[in-house]
Amino acid sequence: MQTDTNTKSELTFDDFKAQVLDDYKIAVTSRECSLLGRREVLTGKAKFGIFGDGKEIPQIAWAKVFKNGDFRSGYYRDQTFMMAIGELNIEQFFAGLYANIDISHEPMSGGRQMGGHFGTHSLDENGYWKNLTKQKNSSADISPTAGQMPRLLGLAQASKIYRNVKGIDTTNFSNQGNEIAWGTIGNASTSEGLFFETINAAGVLQVPMVINIWDDEYGISVHAKHQTTKENISEILKGFQRDKDQKGYEILKVKGWDYPALIETYQKAEQIAREEHVPVMIHVVELTQPQGHSTSGSHERYKSKERLEWEAEYDCVAQMRQWMINNNIASQDELDNLDKSIKKNVRDGKKAAWKNYLDPIKSEQKEAVNLLSSLADSSSNKVFINKIVNELKAIEEPIRKDIASAVRKSLRYVISETSEAKNTTLDWIASYLAKIQPEYSSYLHSQSDKAAHLIEEVIPTYDSDTEDVDGRVVLRDNFDAIFSNYPETLVFGEDSGNIGDVNQGLEGLQEKYGDLRVADVGIREATIIGQGIGMAMRGLRPIAEIQYLDYMLYALQIISDDLATLQYRTKGKQKAPLIVRTRGHRLEGIWHSGSQLGGIIHLVRGIHVLVPRNMTKAAGFYNTLLESDEPALIVECLNGYRLKEKMPNNLGKFKTPIGVVETVKEGTDITLVSYGSTLRIVEQTAKELLEVGIDAEVIDVQSLLPFDLNHDIVKSVAKTNRLMIIDEDVPGGASAYILDQILNTQNAYQYLDSQPKTLAAKPHRPAYGTDGDYFSKPSSEDIFEAVYNVMHEVNPNDFPKLR
């Protein structure tokens, strides 16, 4: 089931008729899937449904001009398009509704996303790139409204880079930059800031991006008059229209039920975007939503009788059908018969999908029933176990929760018993959970041989006469080596280009490598991240610079919902190895304090969060990540750019390992754990503690996500028997996370002779100025006194009360 994309060839009437009929078949098939899908939700077989009914005909017109190598970045109503390009069939549609965990049956996400969220496979079974120029591509959808927009910008920008930057191996990724990135969004979601930020950025960058706005006048129950000025998004964006003197957008408007006009409009949009590398906006109006927003409610509650009557008449499938009859392409009887056969195909596909979903579970149910029956026969609590067996056996359409729950509950009745049946049951549930749990939990990170934690450390080496230089010079010269060795790398951000970033870690590199590879961008953090995600999904190695860690909050939703979940939500079939560069720690003032890491690390699981204490360590992280296939956030120490470091002679080659701590001072009395700029204060305080007879061991975390993979901190605690974590985040922030890792993952509690302590900043944002920092975040005196107090509790005679 796929539409013919050869729309420009000379056609006979019979050929034209066949194409139109094929398009109609796809439209009706999609509509029937929507209708039957809603019923599956209402009967309880599926949990939730959100469908693309009412958008079928424009999506078919779009599919006709969508070429191999192109990318889609859409929202959850593009099922007809996916069917039209041959990437979604009936069984797969229903497999998504049922959350089938078998990715061969449910290729969009292996049951991890609700139906309506689509993606294609960019990676093979080993996690390596497929040839994206030989297939039609869809980046994996997310639910947050307008969240697909920033990524769309990056997907389009990749074509610009591939067309204009020489030396990149484009084999799997681009044909001379001729690819278009196509986006979709509902009219209501154009009210989101992410939409406007992306529209502005694409106009500035002039990239081959086409945004489809599906306009059915509503956002759930809220009419456009409450959503958009003038109730018309293309009207209010007229200022973006290009003219002979100024660059901008080509803005097109077309009725969503007018099949021939849609074909013509999409052909025009494709030609402009593909040949001229100009962004295009297509406002598709007069669309309908026959079943309302989703299965959560009915649109009859908020649409007037007149509106409902209009929607019935101007339904795009009904209008296409009438147009076919009026133009003698098919008779009403022919179309009635065709509709009947399609309805049967959809029903048959639904049944096959349900069978594919249910059969493996029923087999597991049978295994569990037999297992528990044997357990009951061997137990003095047979009557109680048999009750569970009978309840499990009676479930006609079980889910895996039913099976796992029944087996685990049965084990409670044999706690004090010993039998072969019990051992068999214990082995079975362990094996079952080991098999099933990864179907829901795998691919939070790369599982390929390029996973970041597999990249081995390479120590910086130095000449005998190495001079001390500013830390930013080490960083700058290492970036120079990176850009020289990796033509696919590029960096962009606020002030990153012309002045070489605010701390001159990129000084002179734009002049050397050009303004496409070392680029300034506007103040728009969300789309800076989106640029990076999209380009990374197309084989480039972008470094997206957010000027300060505090500004990450503007982009946190995109990092959290899109970047961090990408490998997980595609079950390892897409990746975006983006490096996010920023700087923070111990800057002054409420809005530039750079210490939101407690919040960040809990919102970005799926990317690495790295906190190097100096620029050599930071440079090593960049070198490591460029050999890996995973995304990461690197937080450089803002007050470290002017501190002196030795210049390594193996720039671009030394590597800081991911997830490995470093002991920077050995000691015997207490283990002090910190990172970033605070680590330097801890180091200095440890020297001062020696003056009063306290020998502290100091450990630099270096990597918050992942954390101490080798469990080296617990080895230190086993030696010192005391632990303190010092952090400039708020109480309960990153320090609490670190403590949890050490106590509950590394089981360090068993070695402690004193209460483990955390020393964090005050619960408020830091006040401005040096005094503001001193009285808001841990100072050397705070650390000294906190450590001394621990030792006072241990030995008050040797360490009398300080104050």
Coordinates of N, CA, C and O in Angstrom, one line a residue, residues 164-257:
N164 N 26.9 22.5 1.2 CA 27.9 23.6 1.2 C 29.2 23.3 1.9 O 30.1 24.1 1.7
V165 N 29.3 22.3 2.7 CA 30.6 22.0 3.4 C 31.3 20.9 2.7 O 30.7 19.8 2.5
K166 N 32.5 21.1 2.3 CA 33.2 20.1 1.5 C 34.0 19.1 2.5 O 34.3 19.5 3.6
G167 N 34.2 17.9 2.0 CA 35.0 17.0 2.7 C 34.3 16.0 3.6 O 34.9 15.1 4.2
I168 N 33.0 16.1 3.7 CA 32.2 15.2 4.5 C 31.9 14.0 3.7 O 31.5 14.1 2.5
D169 N 32.0 12.8 4.3 CA 31.5 11.6 3.7 C 30.0 11.5 3.8 O 29.4 11.3 4.8
T170 N 29.3 11.7 2.6 CA 27.9 11.8 2.6 C 27.2 10.5 2.2 O 26.0 10.5 2.0
T171 N 28.0 9.4 2.1 CA 27.5 8.2 1.5 C 26.1 7.8 2.0 O 25.2 7.5 1.2
N172 N 26.0 7.7 3.3 CA 24.7 7.2 3.8 C 23.7 8.3 4.1 O 22.6 7.9 4.6
F173 N 24.0 9.5 3.9 CA 23.3 10.6 4.5 C 22.7 11.6 3.5 O 21.7 12.2 3.9
S174 N 23.3 11.8 2.4 CA 22.8 12.9 1.6 C 23.2 12.8 0.1 O 24.3 12.3 -0.2
N175 N 22.4 13.3 -0.7 CA 22.7 13.4 -2.2 C 22.8 14.9 -2.5 O 21.8 15.5 -2.9
Q176 N 24.0 15.4 -2.2 CA 24.3 16.8 -2.5 C 23.3 17.8 -1.8 O 23.1 18.9 -2.3
G177 N 22.8 17.4 -0.7 CA 21.9 18.3 0.1 C 20.6 18.5 -0.5 O 19.9 19.5 -0.2
N178 N 20.1 17.5 -1.4 CA 18.8 17.7 -2.1 C 17.6 17.3 -1.2 O 16.5 17.4 -1.7
E179 N 17.8 16.9 0.0 CA 16.7 16.4 0.8 C 15.9 17.5 1.4 O 16.5 18.5 1.9
I180 N 14.6 17.3 1.6 CA 13.7 18.2 2.3 C 13.4 17.6 3.6 O 13.2 16.4 3.7
A181 N 13.3 18.4 4.6 CA 12.7 18.1 5.9 C 11.3 18.6 5.9 O 11.0 19.8 5.8
W182 N 10.3 17.7 6.1 CA 8.9 18.0 6.1 C 8.4 17.9 7.5 O 8.5 16.9 8.2
G183 N 7.7 18.9 7.9 CA 7.1 18.9 9.3 C 5.6 19.0 9.2 O 5.0 19.4 8.2
T184 N 4.9 18.5 10.3 CA 3.5 18.7 10.4 C 3.1 19.2 11.8 O 3.8 18.8 12.8
I185 N 2.1 19.9 11.8 CA 1.6 20.5 13.1 C 0.1 20.8 13.0 O -0.3 21.2 11.9
G186 N -0.6 20.7 14.1 CA -2.0 21.1 14.1 C -2.1 22.6 14.3 O -1.2 23.2 14.8
N187 N -3.2 23.2 13.8 CA -3.3 24.7 13.8 C -3.2 25.2 15.3 O -2.6 26.2 15.5
A188 N -3.8 24.4 16.2 CA -3.8 24.9 17.6 C -2.4 24.9 18.2 O -2.0 25.9 18.9
S189 N -1.5 24.0 17.8 CA -0.2 23.9 18.4 C 0.7 25.0 17.8 O 1.8 25.2 18.3
T190 N 0.3 25.7 16.8 CA 1.1 26.8 16.3 C 1.1 28.0 17.3 O 1.8 29.0 17.1
S191 N 0.3 27.9 18.3 CA 0.3 28.9 19.4 C 1.5 28.7 20.3 O 1.8 29.6 21.1
E192 N 2.1 27.5 20.2 CA 3.3 27.3 21.1 C 4.5 28.1 20.7 O 4.7 28.4 19.6
G193 N 5.3 28.4 21.7 CA 6.5 29.2 21.5 C 7.5 28.4 20.6 O 8.2 29.1 19.8
L194 N 7.5 27.1 20.7 CA 8.5 26.3 19.9 C 8.2 26.5 18.5 O 9.1 26.4 17.6
F195 N 6.9 26.6 18.1 CA 6.6 26.9 16.7 C 7.2 28.2 16.2 O 7.8 28.2 15.2
F196 N 6.9 29.2 16.9 CA 7.4 30.6 16.5 C 8.9 30.6 16.5 O 9.5 31.2 15.6
E197 N 9.5 30.0 17.5 CA 11.0 30.0 17.5 C 11.6 29.3 16.3 O 12.5 29.8 15.7
T198 N 11.0 28.2 16.0 CA 11.5 27.4 14.8 C 11.2 28.1 13.5 O 12.1 28.2 12.6
I199 N 10.0 28.7 13.4 CA 9.7 29.4 12.1 C 10.7 30.6 11.9 O 11.2 30.8 10.8
N200 N 10.9 31.3 12.9 CA 11.9 32.4 12.8 C 13.3 31.9 12.4 O 13.9 32.4 11.5
A201 N 13.7 30.8 13.1 CA 15.1 30.3 12.9 C 15.2 29.8 11.5 O 16.3 30.0 10.8
A202 N 14.2 29.1 11.0 CA 14.3 28.5 9.6 C 14.3 29.7 8.6 O 15.0 29.5 7.5
G203 N 13.6 30.7 8.8 CA 13.7 31.9 7.9 C 15.0 32.5 7.9 O 15.5 33.0 6.9
V204 N 15.7 32.6 9.0 CA 17.0 33.2 9.1 C 18.0 32.3 8.4 O 18.8 32.7 7.6
L205 N 17.9 31.0 8.7 CA 18.9 30.0 8.1 C 18.7 29.7 6.7 O 19.6 29.3 6.0
Q206 N 17.5 29.9 6.2 CA 17.1 29.5 4.8 C 17.5 28.1 4.5 O 18.4 27.8 3.8
V207 N 16.7 27.2 5.1 CA 16.9 25.8 4.9 C 15.7 25.1 4.2 O 14.6 25.7 4.2
P208 N 15.9 24.0 3.6 CA 14.9 23.3 2.8 C 13.9 22.6 3.8 O 13.9 21.4 3.9
M209 N 13.0 23.4 4.4 CA 12.0 22.9 5.3 C 10.7 23.2 4.8 O 10.4 24.4 4.5
V210 N 9.8 22.3 4.8 CA 8.3 22.5 4.5 C 7.5 22.1 5.7 O 7.6 21.0 6.2
I211 N 6.7 23.1 6.2 CA 5.9 22.8 7.4 C 4.4 22.8 6.9 O 3.9 23.7 6.3
N212 N 3.8 21.7 7.2 CA 2.4 21.5 6.9 C 1.6 21.8 8.1 O 1.8 21.2 9.2
I213 N 0.7 22.7 8.0 CA -0.2 23.1 9.1 C -1.6 22.6 8.8 O -2.3 23.0 7.9
W214 N -2.0 21.5 9.5 CA -3.3 20.9 9.4 C -4.3 21.7 10.2 O -4.3 21.7 11.4
D215 N -5.2 22.4 9.5 CA -6.1 23.4 10.2 C -7.6 22.9 10.2 O -8.2 23.0 9.1
D216 N -8.0 22.4 11.3 CA -9.5 22.0 11.4 C -10.2 22.9 12.3 O -11.3 22.6 12.8
E217 N -9.6 24.1 12.7 CA -10.2 25.1 13.4 C -10.3 24.9 14.9 O -10.8 25.7 15.7
Y218 N -9.9 23.7 15.4 CA -10.0 23.4 16.8 C -8.7 22.9 17.4 O -7.9 22.3 16.7
G219 N -8.5 23.1 18.7 CA -7.5 22.5 19.5 C -8.2 21.8 20.7 O -8.6 22.4 21.6
I220 N -8.4 20.5 20.5 CA -9.3 19.7 21.3 C -10.7 20.4 21.2 O -11.3 20.4 20.1
S221 N -11.2 21.0 22.3 CA -12.5 21.7 22.2 C -12.4 23.2 22.0 O -13.4 23.8 21.9
V222 N -11.2 23.7 21.9 CA -11.0 25.2 21.9 C -10.9 25.7 20.5 O -10.0 25.3 19.7
H223 N -11.8 26.6 20.1 CA -11.9 27.1 18.7 C -10.7 28.0 18.4 O -10.1 28.6 19.3
A224 N -10.4 28.1 17.1 CA -9.3 29.0 16.7 C -9.4 30.4 17.2 O -8.4 31.1 17.3
K225 N -10.6 30.9 17.5 CA -10.7 32.3 17.9 C -10.0 32.5 19.3 O -9.7 33.6 19.6
H226 N -9.9 31.4 20.0 CA -9.1 31.5 21.3 C -7.7 31.1 21.1 O -6.9 31.2 22.1
Q227 N -7.3 30.7 19.9 CA -5.9 30.2 19.7 C -5.0 31.2 19.0 O -3.9 31.4 19.4
T228 N -5.6 31.8 17.9 CA -4.8 32.5 17.0 C -5.3 33.8 16.6 O -6.5 33.9 16.3
T229 N -4.5 34.9 16.6 CA -5.0 36.2 16.2 C -5.5 36.1 14.8 O -4.9 35.4 13.9
K230 N -6.6 36.7 14.6 CA -7.4 36.7 13.3 C -7.9 35.3 12.9 O -8.4 35.1 11.8
E231 N -7.7 34.3 13.8 CA -8.1 32.9 13.6 C -7.4 32.3 12.3 O -8.0 31.4 11.7
N232 N -6.2 32.8 12.0 CA -5.6 32.4 10.7 C -4.1 32.5 10.8 O -3.5 33.6 10.8
I233 N -3.4 31.4 10.9 CA -2.0 31.4 11.2 C -1.2 32.0 10.0 O -0.2 32.7 10.1
S234 N -1.6 31.6 8.8 CA -0.9 32.1 7.6 C -1.1 33.6 7.4 O -0.2 34.3 6.9
E235 N -2.2 34.1 7.8 CA -2.5 35.5 7.7 C -1.6 36.3 8.6 O -1.0 37.3 8.1
I236 N -1.4 35.9 9.8 CA -0.6 36.6 10.7 C 0.9 36.4 10.5 O 1.8 37.2 11.0
L237 N 1.3 35.4 9.7 CA 2.7 35.2 9.4 C 3.1 35.7 8.0 O 4.1 35.4 7.5
K238 N 2.2 36.6 7.4 CA 2.5 37.1 6.1 C 3.8 37.9 6.0 O 4.5 38.0 5.0
G239 N 4.2 38.4 7.1 CA 5.5 39.1 7.2 C 6.7 38.3 6.9 O 7.8 38.8 6.5
F240 N 6.5 36.9 7.0 CA 7.6 36.0 6.6 C 7.7 35.7 5.1 O 8.6 35.1 4.7
Q241 N 6.7 36.2 4.4 CA 6.7 35.9 2.9 C 7.9 36.6 2.3 O 8.1 37.7 2.4
R242 N 8.6 35.8 1.5 CA 9.8 36.3 0.8 C 9.3 37.2 -0.4 O 8.2 37.1 -0.9
D243 N 10.2 38.1 -0.8 CA 10.0 38.9 -2.0 C 11.3 39.0 -2.7 O 12.3 38.4 -2.4
K244 N 11.3 39.8 -3.8 CA 12.5 39.9 -4.6 C 13.7 40.5 -3.9 O 14.8 40.4 -4.3
D245 N 13.4 41.3 -2.8 CA 14.4 42.0 -2.1 C 14.9 41.3 -0.8 O 16.0 41.5 -0.4
Q246 N 14.0 40.5 -0.2 CA 14.3 39.9 1.1 C 14.0 38.4 1.1 O 13.0 38.0 0.5
K247 N 14.8 37.7 1.8 CA 14.6 36.3 2.0 C 13.5 36.0 3.0 O 13.3 36.9 3.9
G248 N 12.9 34.9 2.9 CA 11.9 34.5 3.9 C 11.3 33.2 3.5 O 12.0 32.3 3.0
Y249 N 10.0 33.1 3.7 CA 9.2 31.9 3.4 C 8.4 32.0 2.1 O 8.0 33.1 1.7
E250 N 8.2 30.9 1.4 CA 7.1 30.9 0.5 C 5.9 30.3 1.3 O 5.9 29.2 1.8
I251 N 4.8 31.1 1.3 CA 3.6 30.7 2.1 C 2.5 30.3 1.1 O 2.1 31.1 0.2
L252 N 2.0 29.1 1.2 CA 1.0 28.6 0.4 C -0.3 28.2 1.2 O -0.1 27.8 2.4
K253 N -1.4 28.4 0.6 CA -2.7 28.0 1.3 C -3.5 27.2 0.4 O -3.7 27.5 -0.8
V254 N -4.1 26.1 0.9 CA -4.9 25.2 0.1 C -6.0 24.6 0.9 O -5.8 24.4 2.1
K255 N -7.1 24.3 0.3 CA -8.2 23.6 1.0 C -7.9 22.1 1.1 O -7.5 21.5 0.1
G256 N -8.1 21.6 2.3 CA -7.7 20.2 2.6 C -8.6 19.2 2.0 O -8.3 18.0 2.0
W257 N -9.7 19.6 1.3 CA -10.6 18.6 0.7 C -10.5 18.6 -0.8 O -11.2 17.9 -1.5

